[in-house]
Coordinates of C-alpha atoms in Angstrom, one line a residue:
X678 CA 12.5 8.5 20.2
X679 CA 12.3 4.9 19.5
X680 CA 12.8 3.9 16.2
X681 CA 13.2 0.5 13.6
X682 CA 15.1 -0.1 10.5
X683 CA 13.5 -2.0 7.3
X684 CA 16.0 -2.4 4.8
X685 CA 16.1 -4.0 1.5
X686 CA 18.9 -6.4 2.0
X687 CA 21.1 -5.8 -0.2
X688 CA 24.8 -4.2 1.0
X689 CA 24.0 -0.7 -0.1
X690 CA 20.9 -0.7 2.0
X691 CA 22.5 -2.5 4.8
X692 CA 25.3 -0.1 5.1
X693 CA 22.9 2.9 5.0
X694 CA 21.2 1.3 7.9
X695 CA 24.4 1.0 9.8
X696 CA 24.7 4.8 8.9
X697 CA 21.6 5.8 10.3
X698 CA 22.1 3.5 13.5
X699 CA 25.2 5.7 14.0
X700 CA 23.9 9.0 13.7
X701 CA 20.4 7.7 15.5
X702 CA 22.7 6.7 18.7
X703 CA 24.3 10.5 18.6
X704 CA 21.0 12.2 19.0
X705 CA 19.6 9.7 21.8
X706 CA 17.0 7.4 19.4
X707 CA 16.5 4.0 21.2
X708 CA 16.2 1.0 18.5
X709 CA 12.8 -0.8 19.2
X710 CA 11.8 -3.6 17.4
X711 CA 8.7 -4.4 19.3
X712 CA 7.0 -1.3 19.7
X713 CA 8.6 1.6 17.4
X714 CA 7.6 5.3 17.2
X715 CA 9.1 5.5 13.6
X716 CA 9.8 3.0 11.5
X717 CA 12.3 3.9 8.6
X718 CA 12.2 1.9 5.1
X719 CA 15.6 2.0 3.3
X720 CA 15.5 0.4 0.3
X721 CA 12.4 1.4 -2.4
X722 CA 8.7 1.5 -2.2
X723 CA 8.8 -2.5 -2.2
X724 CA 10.4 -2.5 1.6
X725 CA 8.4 -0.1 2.5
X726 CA 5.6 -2.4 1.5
X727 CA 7.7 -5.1 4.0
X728 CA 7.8 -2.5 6.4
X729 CA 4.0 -2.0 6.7
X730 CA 3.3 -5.8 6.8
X731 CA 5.7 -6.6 9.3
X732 CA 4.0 -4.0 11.9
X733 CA 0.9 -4.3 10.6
X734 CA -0.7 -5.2 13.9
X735 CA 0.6 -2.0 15.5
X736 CA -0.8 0.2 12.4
X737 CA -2.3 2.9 14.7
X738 CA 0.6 3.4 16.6
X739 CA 3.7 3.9 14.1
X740 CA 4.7 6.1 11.3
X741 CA 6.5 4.9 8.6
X742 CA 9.5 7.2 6.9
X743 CA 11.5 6.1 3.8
X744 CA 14.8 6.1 2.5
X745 CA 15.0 5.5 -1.3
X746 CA 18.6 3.9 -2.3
X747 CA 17.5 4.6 -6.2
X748 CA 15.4 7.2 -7.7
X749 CA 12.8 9.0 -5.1
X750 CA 10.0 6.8 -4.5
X751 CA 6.2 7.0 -3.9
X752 CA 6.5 6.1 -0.5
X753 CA 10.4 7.5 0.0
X754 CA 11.2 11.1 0.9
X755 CA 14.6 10.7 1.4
X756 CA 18.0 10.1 -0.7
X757 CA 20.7 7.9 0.7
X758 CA 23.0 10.9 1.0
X759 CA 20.7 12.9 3.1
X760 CA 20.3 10.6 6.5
X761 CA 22.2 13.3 8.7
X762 CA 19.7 15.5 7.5
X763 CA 16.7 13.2 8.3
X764 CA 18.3 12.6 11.5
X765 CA 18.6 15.9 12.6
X766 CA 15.3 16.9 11.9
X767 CA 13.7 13.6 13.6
X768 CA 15.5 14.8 16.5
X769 CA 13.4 18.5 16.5
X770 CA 16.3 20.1 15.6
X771 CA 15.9 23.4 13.5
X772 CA 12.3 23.2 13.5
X773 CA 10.0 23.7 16.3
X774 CA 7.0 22.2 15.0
X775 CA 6.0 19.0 16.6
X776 CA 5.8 15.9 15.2
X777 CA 2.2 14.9 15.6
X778 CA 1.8 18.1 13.0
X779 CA 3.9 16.5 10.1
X780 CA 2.1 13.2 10.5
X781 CA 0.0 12.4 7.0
X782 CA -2.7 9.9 7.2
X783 CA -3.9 7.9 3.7
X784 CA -6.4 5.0 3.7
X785 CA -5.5 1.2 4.0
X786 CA -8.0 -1.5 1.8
X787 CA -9.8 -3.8 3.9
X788 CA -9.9 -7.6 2.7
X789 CA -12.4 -10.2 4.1
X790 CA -12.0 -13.5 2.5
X791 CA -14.4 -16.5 2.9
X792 CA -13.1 -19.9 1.5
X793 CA -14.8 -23.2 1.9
X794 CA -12.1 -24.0 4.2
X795 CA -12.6 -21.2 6.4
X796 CA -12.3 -17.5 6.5
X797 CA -9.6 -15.1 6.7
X798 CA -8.6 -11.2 6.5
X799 CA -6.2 -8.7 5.1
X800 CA -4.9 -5.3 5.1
X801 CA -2.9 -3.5 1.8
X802 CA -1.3 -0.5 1.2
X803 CA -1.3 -0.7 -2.4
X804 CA -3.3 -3.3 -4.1
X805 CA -5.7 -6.5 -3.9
X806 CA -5.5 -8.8 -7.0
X807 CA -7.0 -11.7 -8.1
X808 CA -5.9 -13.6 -11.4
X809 CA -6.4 -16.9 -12.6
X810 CA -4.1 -19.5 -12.3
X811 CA -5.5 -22.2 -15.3
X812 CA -7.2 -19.7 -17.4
X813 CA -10.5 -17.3 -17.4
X814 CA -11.3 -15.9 -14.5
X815 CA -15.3 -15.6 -13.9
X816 CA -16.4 -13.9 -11.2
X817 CA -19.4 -11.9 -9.8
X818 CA -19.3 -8.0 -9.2
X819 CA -21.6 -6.6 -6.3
X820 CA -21.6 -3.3 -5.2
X821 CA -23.7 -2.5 -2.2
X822 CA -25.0 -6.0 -2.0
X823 CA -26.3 -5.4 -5.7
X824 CA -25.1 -7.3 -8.5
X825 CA -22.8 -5.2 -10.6
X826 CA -21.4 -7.5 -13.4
X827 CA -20.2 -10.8 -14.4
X828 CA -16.6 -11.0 -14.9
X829 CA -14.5 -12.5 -17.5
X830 CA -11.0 -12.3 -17.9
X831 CA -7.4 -12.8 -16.8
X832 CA -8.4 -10.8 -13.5
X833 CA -8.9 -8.1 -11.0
X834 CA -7.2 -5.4 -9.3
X835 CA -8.3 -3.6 -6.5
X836 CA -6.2 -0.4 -5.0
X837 CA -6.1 2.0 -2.4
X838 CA -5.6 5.8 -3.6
X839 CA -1.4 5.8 -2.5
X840 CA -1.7 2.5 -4.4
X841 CA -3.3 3.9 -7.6
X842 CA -0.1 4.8 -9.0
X843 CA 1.2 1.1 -9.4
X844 CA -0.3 -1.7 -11.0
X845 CA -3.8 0.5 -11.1
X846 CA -1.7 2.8 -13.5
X847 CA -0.9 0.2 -15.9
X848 CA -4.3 -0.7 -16.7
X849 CA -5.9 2.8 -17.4
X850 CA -7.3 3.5 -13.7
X851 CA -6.8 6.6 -12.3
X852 CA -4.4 8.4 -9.7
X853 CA -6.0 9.2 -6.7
X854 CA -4.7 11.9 -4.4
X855 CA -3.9 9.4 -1.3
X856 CA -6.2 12.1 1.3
X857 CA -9.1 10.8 -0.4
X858 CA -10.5 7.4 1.4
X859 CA -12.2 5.4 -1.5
X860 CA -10.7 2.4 -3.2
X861 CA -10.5 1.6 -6.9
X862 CA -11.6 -1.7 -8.8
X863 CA -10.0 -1.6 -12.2
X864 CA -10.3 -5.2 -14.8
X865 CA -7.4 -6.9 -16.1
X866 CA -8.2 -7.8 -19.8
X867 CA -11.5 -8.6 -19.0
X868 CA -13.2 -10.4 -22.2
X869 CA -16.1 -8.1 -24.3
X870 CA -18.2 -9.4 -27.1
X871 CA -22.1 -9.8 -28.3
X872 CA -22.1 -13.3 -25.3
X873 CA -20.2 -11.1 -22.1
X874 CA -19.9 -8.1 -21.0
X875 CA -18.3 -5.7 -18.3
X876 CA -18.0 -2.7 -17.7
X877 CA -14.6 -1.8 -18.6
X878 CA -13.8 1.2 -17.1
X879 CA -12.2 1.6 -13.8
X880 CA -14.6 2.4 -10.5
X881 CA -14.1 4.5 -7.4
X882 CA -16.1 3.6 -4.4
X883 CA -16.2 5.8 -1.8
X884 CA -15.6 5.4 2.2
X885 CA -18.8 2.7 3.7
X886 CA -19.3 1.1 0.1
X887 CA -17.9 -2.0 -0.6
X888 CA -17.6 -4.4 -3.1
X889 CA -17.7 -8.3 -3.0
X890 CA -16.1 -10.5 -5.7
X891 CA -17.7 -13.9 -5.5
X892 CA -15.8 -17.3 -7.3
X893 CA -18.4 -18.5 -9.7
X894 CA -16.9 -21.5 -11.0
X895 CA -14.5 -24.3 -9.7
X896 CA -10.5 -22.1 -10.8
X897 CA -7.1 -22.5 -9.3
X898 CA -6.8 -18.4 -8.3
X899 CA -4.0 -16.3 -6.8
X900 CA -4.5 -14.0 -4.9
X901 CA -1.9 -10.9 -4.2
X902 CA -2.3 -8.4 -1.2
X903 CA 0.9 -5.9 -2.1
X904 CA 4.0 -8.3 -2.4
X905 CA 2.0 -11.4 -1.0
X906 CA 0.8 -13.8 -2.9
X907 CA -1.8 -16.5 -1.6
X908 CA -2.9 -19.5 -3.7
X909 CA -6.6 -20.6 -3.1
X910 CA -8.4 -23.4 -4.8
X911 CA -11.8 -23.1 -2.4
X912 CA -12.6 -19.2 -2.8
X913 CA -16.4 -18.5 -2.3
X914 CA -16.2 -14.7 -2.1
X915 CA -13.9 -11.1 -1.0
X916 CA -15.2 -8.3 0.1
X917 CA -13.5 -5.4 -0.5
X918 CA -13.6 -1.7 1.4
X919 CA -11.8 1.2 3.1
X920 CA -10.2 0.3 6.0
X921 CA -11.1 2.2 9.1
X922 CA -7.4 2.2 10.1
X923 CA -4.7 4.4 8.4
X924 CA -1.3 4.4 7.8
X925 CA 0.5 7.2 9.0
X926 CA 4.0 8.4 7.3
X927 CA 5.8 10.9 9.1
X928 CA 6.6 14.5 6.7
X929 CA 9.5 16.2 7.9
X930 CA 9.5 18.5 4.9
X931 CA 6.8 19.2 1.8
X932 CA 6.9 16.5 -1.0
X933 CA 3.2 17.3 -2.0
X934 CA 1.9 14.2 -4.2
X935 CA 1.2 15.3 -7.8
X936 CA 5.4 16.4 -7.0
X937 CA 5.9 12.7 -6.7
X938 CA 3.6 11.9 -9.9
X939 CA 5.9 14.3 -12.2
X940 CA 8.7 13.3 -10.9
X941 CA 7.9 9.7 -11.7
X942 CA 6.3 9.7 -14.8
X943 CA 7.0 12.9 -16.5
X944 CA 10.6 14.3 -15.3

């Protein structure tokens, strides 16, 4: 198997890595940096969010697994003290199921931005958001090609189902079981009074709709794709849909997802 190590930096995560190099070289893995078959996060759901952008570009071709050094993540299966156990069963021992079976699949957000300057695109696992830099953000809401609303406020978030326990969560959108391919659009403190109006509920558009948020005055906005931010100055519009790729994480035991939700919010 070939394999590649994201970890968080710090030494805790560094020697974990070490660790798992060890036990990795005991069962035969090969360490790949180019062209990985698994790619293991050790850290939190933030380096696994490094993780995903490094490889981005070979998406289709790598499943991501993830080591948490804290509490048990949305994206981490594992504990820090269980790597031997990890290792053993990425090796096929004590379980004769294959690994193409324990391969889960969730949809990825699709970014297409045009700016005066030219035009450029994006992939997230978790969110899209755009806030304002100087002050009020005002920007146009289409759906379908149809006008939707006019925006006002500090901004917009836009997530992916896995993503739609994070920042979605804190302002009132809801969870999404991660099997379901739609993305969520969900306003940051938009403004509402007798002059402007939104909506001001969260929306969930389904696979092959998309939504385009277009710049409709001259503002300083940043723009953040998961932990990447991006300053623009020149933004005429984004368009906004599920991705036709997926990201694929490798399950070598059940952690079902509203498991993960209790444990993180309610336990």
């Amino acid at each position: 198997m070939r394999y590649y190590v994201q970890d968080r930096g710090d030494q805790l995560s560094i020697d974990l890595s070490q660790q798992f190099h060890a036990l990795a070289k005991e069962e035969g893995f090969k360490l790949d940096a180019e062209s990985p078959e698994i790619v293991v996060s050790i850290g939190g759901d933030g380096t696994m969010l490094q993780a995903f952008h490094n490889f981005i570009d070979r998406i289709p071709d790598i499943a991501f697994v993830g080591v948490h050094t804290g509490h048990l993540g949305f994206y981490a299966d594992w504990k820090k003290e269980e790597l031997r156990e990890l290792v053993r069963l990425m090796s096929g021992k004590g379980d004769s199921e294959h690994l193409q079976h324990r391969i889960v699949q969730y949809p990825l957000l699709e970014l297409e931005i045009r700016k005066k300057s030219g035009n450029s695109s994006y992939i997230a696992l978790n969110e899209f958001t755009l806030k304002g830099v100087d002050g009020t953000v005002v920007a146009q809401v289409d759906i379908n090609d149809v006008t939707f609303e006019m925006f006002r406020g500090d901004g917009i978030c836009v997530s992916t189902p896995s993503g739609s326990t994070a920042y979605n969560k804190a302002l009132g959108g809801a969870m999404v079981h991660p099997t379901i391919d739609a993305i969520q659009i969900a306003e940051i403190a938009s403004i509402n009074n007798r002059v402007y109006r939104t909506l001001g509920s969260p929306v969930i558009l389904p696979k092959h709709h998309h939504c385009d948020i277009f710049s409709r005055k001259d503002q300083r906005l940043l723009m953040t794709i998961d932990h990447v931010n991006v300053m623009v100055e020149d933004l005429i519009s984004v368009r906004c849909q599920v991705s036709s790729h997926k990201v694929s994480f490798a399950r070598y035991r059940p952690y079902p997802f509203w498991n993960r939700v209790r444990t993180a919010f309610l336990d």
